[in-house]
C-alpha positions as a Python dict, from the first residue, in 0.01 Angstrom:
ca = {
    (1, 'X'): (0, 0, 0),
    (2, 'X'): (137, 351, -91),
    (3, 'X'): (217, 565, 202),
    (4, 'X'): (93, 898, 43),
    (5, 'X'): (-152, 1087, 239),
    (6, 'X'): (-309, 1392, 78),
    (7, 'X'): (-588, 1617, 246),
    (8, 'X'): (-836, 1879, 124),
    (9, 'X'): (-895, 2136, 384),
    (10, 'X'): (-1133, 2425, 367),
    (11, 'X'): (-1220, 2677, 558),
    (12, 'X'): (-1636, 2651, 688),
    (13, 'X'): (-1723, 3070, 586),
    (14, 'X'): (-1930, 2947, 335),
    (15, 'X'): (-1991, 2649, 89),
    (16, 'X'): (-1794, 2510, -171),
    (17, 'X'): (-1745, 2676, -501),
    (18, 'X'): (-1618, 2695, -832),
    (19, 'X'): (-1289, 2772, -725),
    (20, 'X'): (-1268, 2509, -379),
    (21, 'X'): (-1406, 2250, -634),
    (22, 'X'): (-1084, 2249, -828),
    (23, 'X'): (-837, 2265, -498),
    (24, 'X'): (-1063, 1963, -377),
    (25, 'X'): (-1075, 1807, -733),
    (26, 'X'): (-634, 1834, -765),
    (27, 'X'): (-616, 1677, -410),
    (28, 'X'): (-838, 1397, -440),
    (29, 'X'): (-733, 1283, -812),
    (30, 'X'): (-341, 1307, -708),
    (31, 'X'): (-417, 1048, -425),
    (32, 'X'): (-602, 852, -581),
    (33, 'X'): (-320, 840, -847),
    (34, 'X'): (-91, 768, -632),
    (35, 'X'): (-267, 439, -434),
    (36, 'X'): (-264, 683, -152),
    (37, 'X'): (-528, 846, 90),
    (38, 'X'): (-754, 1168, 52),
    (39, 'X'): (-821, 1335, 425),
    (40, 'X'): (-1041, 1624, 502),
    (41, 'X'): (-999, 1897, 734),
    (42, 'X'): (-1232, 2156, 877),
    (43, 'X'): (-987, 2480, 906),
    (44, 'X'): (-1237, 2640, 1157),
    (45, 'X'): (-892, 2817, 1320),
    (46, 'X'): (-1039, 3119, 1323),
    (47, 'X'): (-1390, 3084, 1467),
    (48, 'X'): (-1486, 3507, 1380),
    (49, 'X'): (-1510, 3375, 1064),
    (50, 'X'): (-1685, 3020, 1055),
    (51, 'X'): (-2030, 2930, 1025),
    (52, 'X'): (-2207, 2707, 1213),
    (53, 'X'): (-2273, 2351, 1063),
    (54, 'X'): (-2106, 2457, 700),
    (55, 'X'): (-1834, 2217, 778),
    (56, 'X'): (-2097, 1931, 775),
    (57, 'X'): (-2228, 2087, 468),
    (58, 'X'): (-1916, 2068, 271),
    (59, 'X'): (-1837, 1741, 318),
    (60, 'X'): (-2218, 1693, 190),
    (61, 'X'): (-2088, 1899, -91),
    (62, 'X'): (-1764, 1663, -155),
    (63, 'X'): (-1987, 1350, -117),
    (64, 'X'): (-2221, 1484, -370),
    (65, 'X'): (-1954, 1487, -606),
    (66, 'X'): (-1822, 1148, -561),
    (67, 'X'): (-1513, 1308, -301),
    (68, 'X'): (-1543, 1096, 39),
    (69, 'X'): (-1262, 1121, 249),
    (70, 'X'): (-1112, 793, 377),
    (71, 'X'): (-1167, 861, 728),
    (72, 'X'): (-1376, 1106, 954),
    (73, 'X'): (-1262, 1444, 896),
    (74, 'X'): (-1022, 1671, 1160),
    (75, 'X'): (-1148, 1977, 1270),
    (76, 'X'): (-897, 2226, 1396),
    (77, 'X'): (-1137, 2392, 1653),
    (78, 'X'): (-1060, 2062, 1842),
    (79, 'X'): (-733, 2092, 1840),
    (80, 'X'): (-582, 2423, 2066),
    (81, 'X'): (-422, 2208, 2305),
    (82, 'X'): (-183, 2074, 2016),
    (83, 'X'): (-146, 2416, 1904),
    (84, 'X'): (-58, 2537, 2243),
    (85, 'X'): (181, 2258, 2274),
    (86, 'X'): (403, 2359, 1943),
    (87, 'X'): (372, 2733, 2048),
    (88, 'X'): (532, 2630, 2407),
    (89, 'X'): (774, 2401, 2215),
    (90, 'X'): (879, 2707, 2029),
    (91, 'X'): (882, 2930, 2277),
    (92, 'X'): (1124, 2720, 2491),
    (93, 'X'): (1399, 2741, 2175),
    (94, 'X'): (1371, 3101, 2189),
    (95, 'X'): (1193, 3094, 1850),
    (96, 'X'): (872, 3264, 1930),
    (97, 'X'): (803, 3601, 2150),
    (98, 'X'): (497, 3782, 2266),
    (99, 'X'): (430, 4124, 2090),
    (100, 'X'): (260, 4418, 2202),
    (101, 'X'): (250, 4608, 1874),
    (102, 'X'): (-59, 4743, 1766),
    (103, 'X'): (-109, 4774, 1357),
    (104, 'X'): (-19, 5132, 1374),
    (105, 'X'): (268, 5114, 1590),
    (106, 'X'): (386, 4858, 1308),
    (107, 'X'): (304, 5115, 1020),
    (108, 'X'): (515, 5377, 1190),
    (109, 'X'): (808, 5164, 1298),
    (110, 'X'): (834, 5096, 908),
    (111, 'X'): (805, 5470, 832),
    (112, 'X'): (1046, 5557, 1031),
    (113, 'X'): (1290, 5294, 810),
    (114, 'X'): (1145, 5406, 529),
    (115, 'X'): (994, 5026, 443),
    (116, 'X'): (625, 5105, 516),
    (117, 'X'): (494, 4970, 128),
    (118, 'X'): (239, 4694, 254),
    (119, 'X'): (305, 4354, 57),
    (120, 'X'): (-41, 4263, -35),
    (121, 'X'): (-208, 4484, 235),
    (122, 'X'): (-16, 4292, 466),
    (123, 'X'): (306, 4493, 678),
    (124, 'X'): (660, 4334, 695),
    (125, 'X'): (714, 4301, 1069),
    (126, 'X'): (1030, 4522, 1183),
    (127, 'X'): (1107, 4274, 1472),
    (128, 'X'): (1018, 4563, 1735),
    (129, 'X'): (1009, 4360, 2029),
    (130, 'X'): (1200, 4036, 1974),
    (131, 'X'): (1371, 4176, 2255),
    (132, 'X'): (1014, 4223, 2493),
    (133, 'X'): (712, 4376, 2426),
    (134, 'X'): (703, 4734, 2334),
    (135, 'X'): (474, 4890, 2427),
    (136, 'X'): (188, 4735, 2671),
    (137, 'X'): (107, 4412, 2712),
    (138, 'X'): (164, 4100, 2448),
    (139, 'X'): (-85, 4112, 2213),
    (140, 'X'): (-14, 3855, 1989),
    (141, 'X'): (336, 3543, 1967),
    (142, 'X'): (551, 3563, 1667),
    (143, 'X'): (836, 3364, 1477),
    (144, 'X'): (1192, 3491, 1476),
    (145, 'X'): (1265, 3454, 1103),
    (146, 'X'): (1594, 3609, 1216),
    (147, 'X'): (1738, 3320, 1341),
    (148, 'X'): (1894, 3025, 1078),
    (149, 'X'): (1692, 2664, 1213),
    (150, 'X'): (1846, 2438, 1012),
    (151, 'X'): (2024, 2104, 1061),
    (152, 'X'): (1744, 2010, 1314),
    (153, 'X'): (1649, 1622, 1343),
    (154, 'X'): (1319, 1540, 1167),
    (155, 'X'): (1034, 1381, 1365),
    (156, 'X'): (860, 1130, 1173),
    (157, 'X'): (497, 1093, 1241),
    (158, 'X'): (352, 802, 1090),
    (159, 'X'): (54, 739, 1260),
    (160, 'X'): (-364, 887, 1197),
    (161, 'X'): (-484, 1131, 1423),
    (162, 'X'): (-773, 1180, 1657),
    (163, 'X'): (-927, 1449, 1828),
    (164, 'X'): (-801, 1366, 2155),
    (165, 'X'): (-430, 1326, 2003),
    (166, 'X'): (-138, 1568, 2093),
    (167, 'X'): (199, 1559, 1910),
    (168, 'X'): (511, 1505, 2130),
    (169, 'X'): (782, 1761, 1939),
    (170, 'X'): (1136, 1655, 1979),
    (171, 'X'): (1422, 1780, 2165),
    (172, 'X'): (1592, 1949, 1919),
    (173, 'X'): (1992, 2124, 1908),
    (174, 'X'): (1963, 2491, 2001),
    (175, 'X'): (1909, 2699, 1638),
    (176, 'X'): (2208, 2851, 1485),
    (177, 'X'): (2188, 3260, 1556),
    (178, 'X'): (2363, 3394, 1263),
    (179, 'X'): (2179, 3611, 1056),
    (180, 'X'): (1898, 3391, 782),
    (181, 'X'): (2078, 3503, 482),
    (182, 'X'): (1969, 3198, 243),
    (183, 'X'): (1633, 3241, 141),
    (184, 'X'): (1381, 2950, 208),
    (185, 'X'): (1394, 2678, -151),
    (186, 'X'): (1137, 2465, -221),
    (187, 'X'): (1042, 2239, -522),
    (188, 'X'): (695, 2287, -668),
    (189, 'X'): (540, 1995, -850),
    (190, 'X'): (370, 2187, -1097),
    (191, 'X'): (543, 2560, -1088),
    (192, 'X'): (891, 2436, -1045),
    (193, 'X'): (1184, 2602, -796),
    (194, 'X'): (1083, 2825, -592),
    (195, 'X'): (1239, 3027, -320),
    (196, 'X'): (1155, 3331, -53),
    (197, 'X'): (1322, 3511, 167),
    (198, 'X'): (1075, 3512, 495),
    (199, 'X'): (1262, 3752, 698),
    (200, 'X'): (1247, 4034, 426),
    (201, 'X'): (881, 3983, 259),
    (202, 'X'): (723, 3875, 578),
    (203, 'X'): (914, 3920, 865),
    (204, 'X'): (824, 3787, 1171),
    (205, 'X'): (490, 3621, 1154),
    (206, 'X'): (166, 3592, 1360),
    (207, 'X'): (194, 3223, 1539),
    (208, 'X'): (-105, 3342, 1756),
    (209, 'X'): (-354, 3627, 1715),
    (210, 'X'): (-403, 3919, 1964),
    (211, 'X'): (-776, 3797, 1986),
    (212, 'X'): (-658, 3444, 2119),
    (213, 'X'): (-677, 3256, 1795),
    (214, 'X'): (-402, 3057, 1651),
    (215, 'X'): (-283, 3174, 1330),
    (216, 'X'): (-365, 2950, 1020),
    (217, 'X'): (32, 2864, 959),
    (218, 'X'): (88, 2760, 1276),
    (219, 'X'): (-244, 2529, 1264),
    (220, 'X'): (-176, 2364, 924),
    (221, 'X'): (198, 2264, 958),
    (222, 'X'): (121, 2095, 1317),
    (223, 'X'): (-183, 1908, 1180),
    (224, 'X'): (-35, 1859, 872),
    (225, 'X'): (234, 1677, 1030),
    (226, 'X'): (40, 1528, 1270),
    (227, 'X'): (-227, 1369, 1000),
    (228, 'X'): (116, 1261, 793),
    (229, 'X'): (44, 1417, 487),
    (230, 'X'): (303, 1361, 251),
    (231, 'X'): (176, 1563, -61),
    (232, 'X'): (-22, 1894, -24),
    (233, 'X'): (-201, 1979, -358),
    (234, 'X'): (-406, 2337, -325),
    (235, 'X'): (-481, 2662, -544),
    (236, 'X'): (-185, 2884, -666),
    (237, 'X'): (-320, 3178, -417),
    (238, 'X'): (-143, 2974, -115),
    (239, 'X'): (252, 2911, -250),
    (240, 'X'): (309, 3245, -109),
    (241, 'X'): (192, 3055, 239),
    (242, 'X'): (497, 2757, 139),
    (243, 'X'): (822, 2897, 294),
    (244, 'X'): (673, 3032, 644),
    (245, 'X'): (528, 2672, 663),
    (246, 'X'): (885, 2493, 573),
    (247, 'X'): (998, 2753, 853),
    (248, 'X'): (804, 2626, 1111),
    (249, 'X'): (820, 2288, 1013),
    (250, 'X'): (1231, 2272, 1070),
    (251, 'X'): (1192, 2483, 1406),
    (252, 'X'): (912, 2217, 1499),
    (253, 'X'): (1111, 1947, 1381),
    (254, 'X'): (904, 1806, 1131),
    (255, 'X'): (871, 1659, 809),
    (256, 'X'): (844, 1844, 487),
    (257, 'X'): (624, 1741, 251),
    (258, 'X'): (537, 1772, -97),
    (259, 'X'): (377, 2083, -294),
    (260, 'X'): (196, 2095, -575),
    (261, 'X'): (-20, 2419, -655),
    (262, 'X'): (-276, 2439, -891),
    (263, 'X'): (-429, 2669, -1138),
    (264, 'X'): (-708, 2954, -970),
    (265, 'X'): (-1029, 3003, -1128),
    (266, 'X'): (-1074, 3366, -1162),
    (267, 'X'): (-1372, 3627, -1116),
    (268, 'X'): (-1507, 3853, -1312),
    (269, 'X'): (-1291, 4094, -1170),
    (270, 'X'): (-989, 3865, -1311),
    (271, 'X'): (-924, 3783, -952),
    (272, 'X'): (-896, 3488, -793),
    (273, 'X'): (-1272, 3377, -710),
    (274, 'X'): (-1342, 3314, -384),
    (275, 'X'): (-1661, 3409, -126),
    (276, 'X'): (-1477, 3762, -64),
    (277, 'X'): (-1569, 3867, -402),
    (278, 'X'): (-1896, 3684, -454),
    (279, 'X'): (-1842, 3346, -571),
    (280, 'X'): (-2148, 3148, -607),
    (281, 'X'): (-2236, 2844, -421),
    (282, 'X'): (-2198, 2567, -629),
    (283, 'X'): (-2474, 2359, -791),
    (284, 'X'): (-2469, 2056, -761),
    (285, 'X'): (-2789, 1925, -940),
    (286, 'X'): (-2535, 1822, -1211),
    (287, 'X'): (-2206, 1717, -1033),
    (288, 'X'): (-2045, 1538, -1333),
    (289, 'X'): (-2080, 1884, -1490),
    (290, 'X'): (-1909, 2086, -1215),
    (291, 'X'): (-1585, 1825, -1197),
    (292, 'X'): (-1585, 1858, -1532),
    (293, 'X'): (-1567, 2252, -1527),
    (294, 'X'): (-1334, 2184, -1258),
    (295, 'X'): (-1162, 1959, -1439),
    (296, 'X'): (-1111, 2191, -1767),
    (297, 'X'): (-929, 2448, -1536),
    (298, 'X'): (-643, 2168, -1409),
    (299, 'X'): (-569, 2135, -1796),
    (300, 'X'): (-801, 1789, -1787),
    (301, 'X'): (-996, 1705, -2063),
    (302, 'X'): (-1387, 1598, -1979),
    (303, 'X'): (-1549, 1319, -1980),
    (304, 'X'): (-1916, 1199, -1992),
    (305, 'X'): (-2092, 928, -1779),
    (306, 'X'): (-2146, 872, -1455),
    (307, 'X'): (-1967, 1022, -1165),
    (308, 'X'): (-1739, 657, -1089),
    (309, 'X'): (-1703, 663, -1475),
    (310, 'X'): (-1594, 1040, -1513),
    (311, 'X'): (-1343, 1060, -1190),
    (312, 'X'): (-1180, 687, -1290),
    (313, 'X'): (-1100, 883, -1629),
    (314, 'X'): (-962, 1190, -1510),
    (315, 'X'): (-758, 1026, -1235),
    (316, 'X'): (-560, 851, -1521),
    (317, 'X'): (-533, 1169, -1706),
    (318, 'X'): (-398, 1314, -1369),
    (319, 'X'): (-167, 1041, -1334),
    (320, 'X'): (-33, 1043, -1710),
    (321, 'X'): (53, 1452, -1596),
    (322, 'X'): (123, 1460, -1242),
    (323, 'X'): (233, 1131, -1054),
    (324, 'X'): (554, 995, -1129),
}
């Protein structure tokens, strides 16, 4: 039996669409290509944006379309202990602080440097109090992208997870503290090499909100790990997400696995669609029509019959493109 473990995770704001189809499509078909297993996870992280019961109603949305998952999904909302745990664990290696800055205080430490252009409406953390909290009380806990982590031993995690499970990190060698001059390389399945340089288009990033949530990249690289995924397949809009994952995944000491990012379906608006700028719901009264639509967008070509018939074909066009 192949030991690949993929997942599908989306986040319960609203139902699946268009665009969620073809992340969900990607994931499934390069499994199943593969011999390996699909998972599902609720990313309910950040529960001011979550709706009650749509979780339930996505997977509806998945089964509809012929996409069960081969065990019961995770849902992260269940999880803060673990999360807590890999915070502590990097807290203890000095690669984590608490921060008192507010968003201003952040806008004017950059003007003051003269670095204040937002990177996609998101500021470049200066590092003001990797040293203590500036001003106030900690607010939110952030990662040192400062510091080099590298030669750190890997912890393999080989088993399924349960609600009630909690990883145990390793003891890992103290982190080197020379300046991070190397930028963070990574290998993309589909897009090819592809490298960033975390401390200087990101700085140090949110591990844990000022409103108590844990921040998505924290959540997904400790239940990625802990679900052992060994292939993530998602929508182009998230490679930028890649190297502050691989960060945290060599200061948690954990495995690294695969990428592979797929084509976005685009709006009107020629952005990316998504329920921020009024993608429909899908409809499903035809589901061999929407994998098929979704299907057209992954380069696939389509296929009629039934659903069995339809996904059986496209997986072997998927593996004739994408599995080795």
């Amino acid at each position: 039996m192949s030991s690949y473990i993929g997942r599908f995770a989306p986040s319960p704001t609203g139902p699946l669409h268009a665009g969620s189809l073809v992340a969900a499509l990607a994931s499934w078909l390069d499994a199943r290509a593969h011999g390996g297993r699909w998972l599902v996870r609720i990313e309910d992280v950040d529960r001011t944006r979550c709706l009650a019961g749509m979780g339930e109603f996505i997977v509806q949305q998945l089964a509809q379309c012929g996409l069960v998952p081969d065990q019961p999904p995770l849902v992260q909302s269940q999880r803060t202990e673990a999360y807590q745990q890999a915070l502590a664990a990097l807290v203890q290696r000095g690669l984590a602080y608490p921060c008192g800055c507010s968003r201003k205080q952040i806008e004017l430490a950059l003007a003051q440097h003269g670095t204040g252009k937002p990177r996609h409406g998101e500021l470049v953390y200066p590092g003001t109090c990797r040293l203590g909290p500036h001003s106030g009380s900690a607010r939110a806990w952030r990662l040192r992208t400062d510091i080099c982590i590298k030669n750190m031993p890997l912890a393999l995690i080989n088993k399924g997870l349960t609600a009630t499970d909690s990883i145990v990190f390793p003891t890992l060698s103290a982190p080197h503290t020379e300046p991070l001059i190397q930028p963070t390389l990574w290998m993309d399945r589909r897009l090819g090499s592809q490298q960033q340089d975390v401390a200087a288009a990101v700085g140090d990033f949110v591990l844990k909100r000022a409103d108590g949530c844990f921040a998505y990249q924290l959540a997904v690289v400790v239940d990625d790990a802990a679900q052992a995924i060994t292939d993530i397949v998602r929508g182009e809009d998230l490679t930028d997400n890649t190297a502050r994952q691989i960060l945290l995944q060599r200061a948690l000491g954990l495995p690294t696995p695969r990428y592979l990012h797929t084509p976005l379906v685009l709006g009107a608006n020629g952005e990316k669609l998504s329920k921020q700028n009024g993608a429909a719901a899908l409809d499903l009264q035809q589901p061999v029509a929407a994998l098929n639509q979704a299907a057209r967008t992954l380069g696939l070509l389509p296929r009629a019959g039934t659903l069995a018939e339809v996904l059986a074909c496209l997986t072997t066009q998927w593996q004739s493109t994408y599995a080795p």
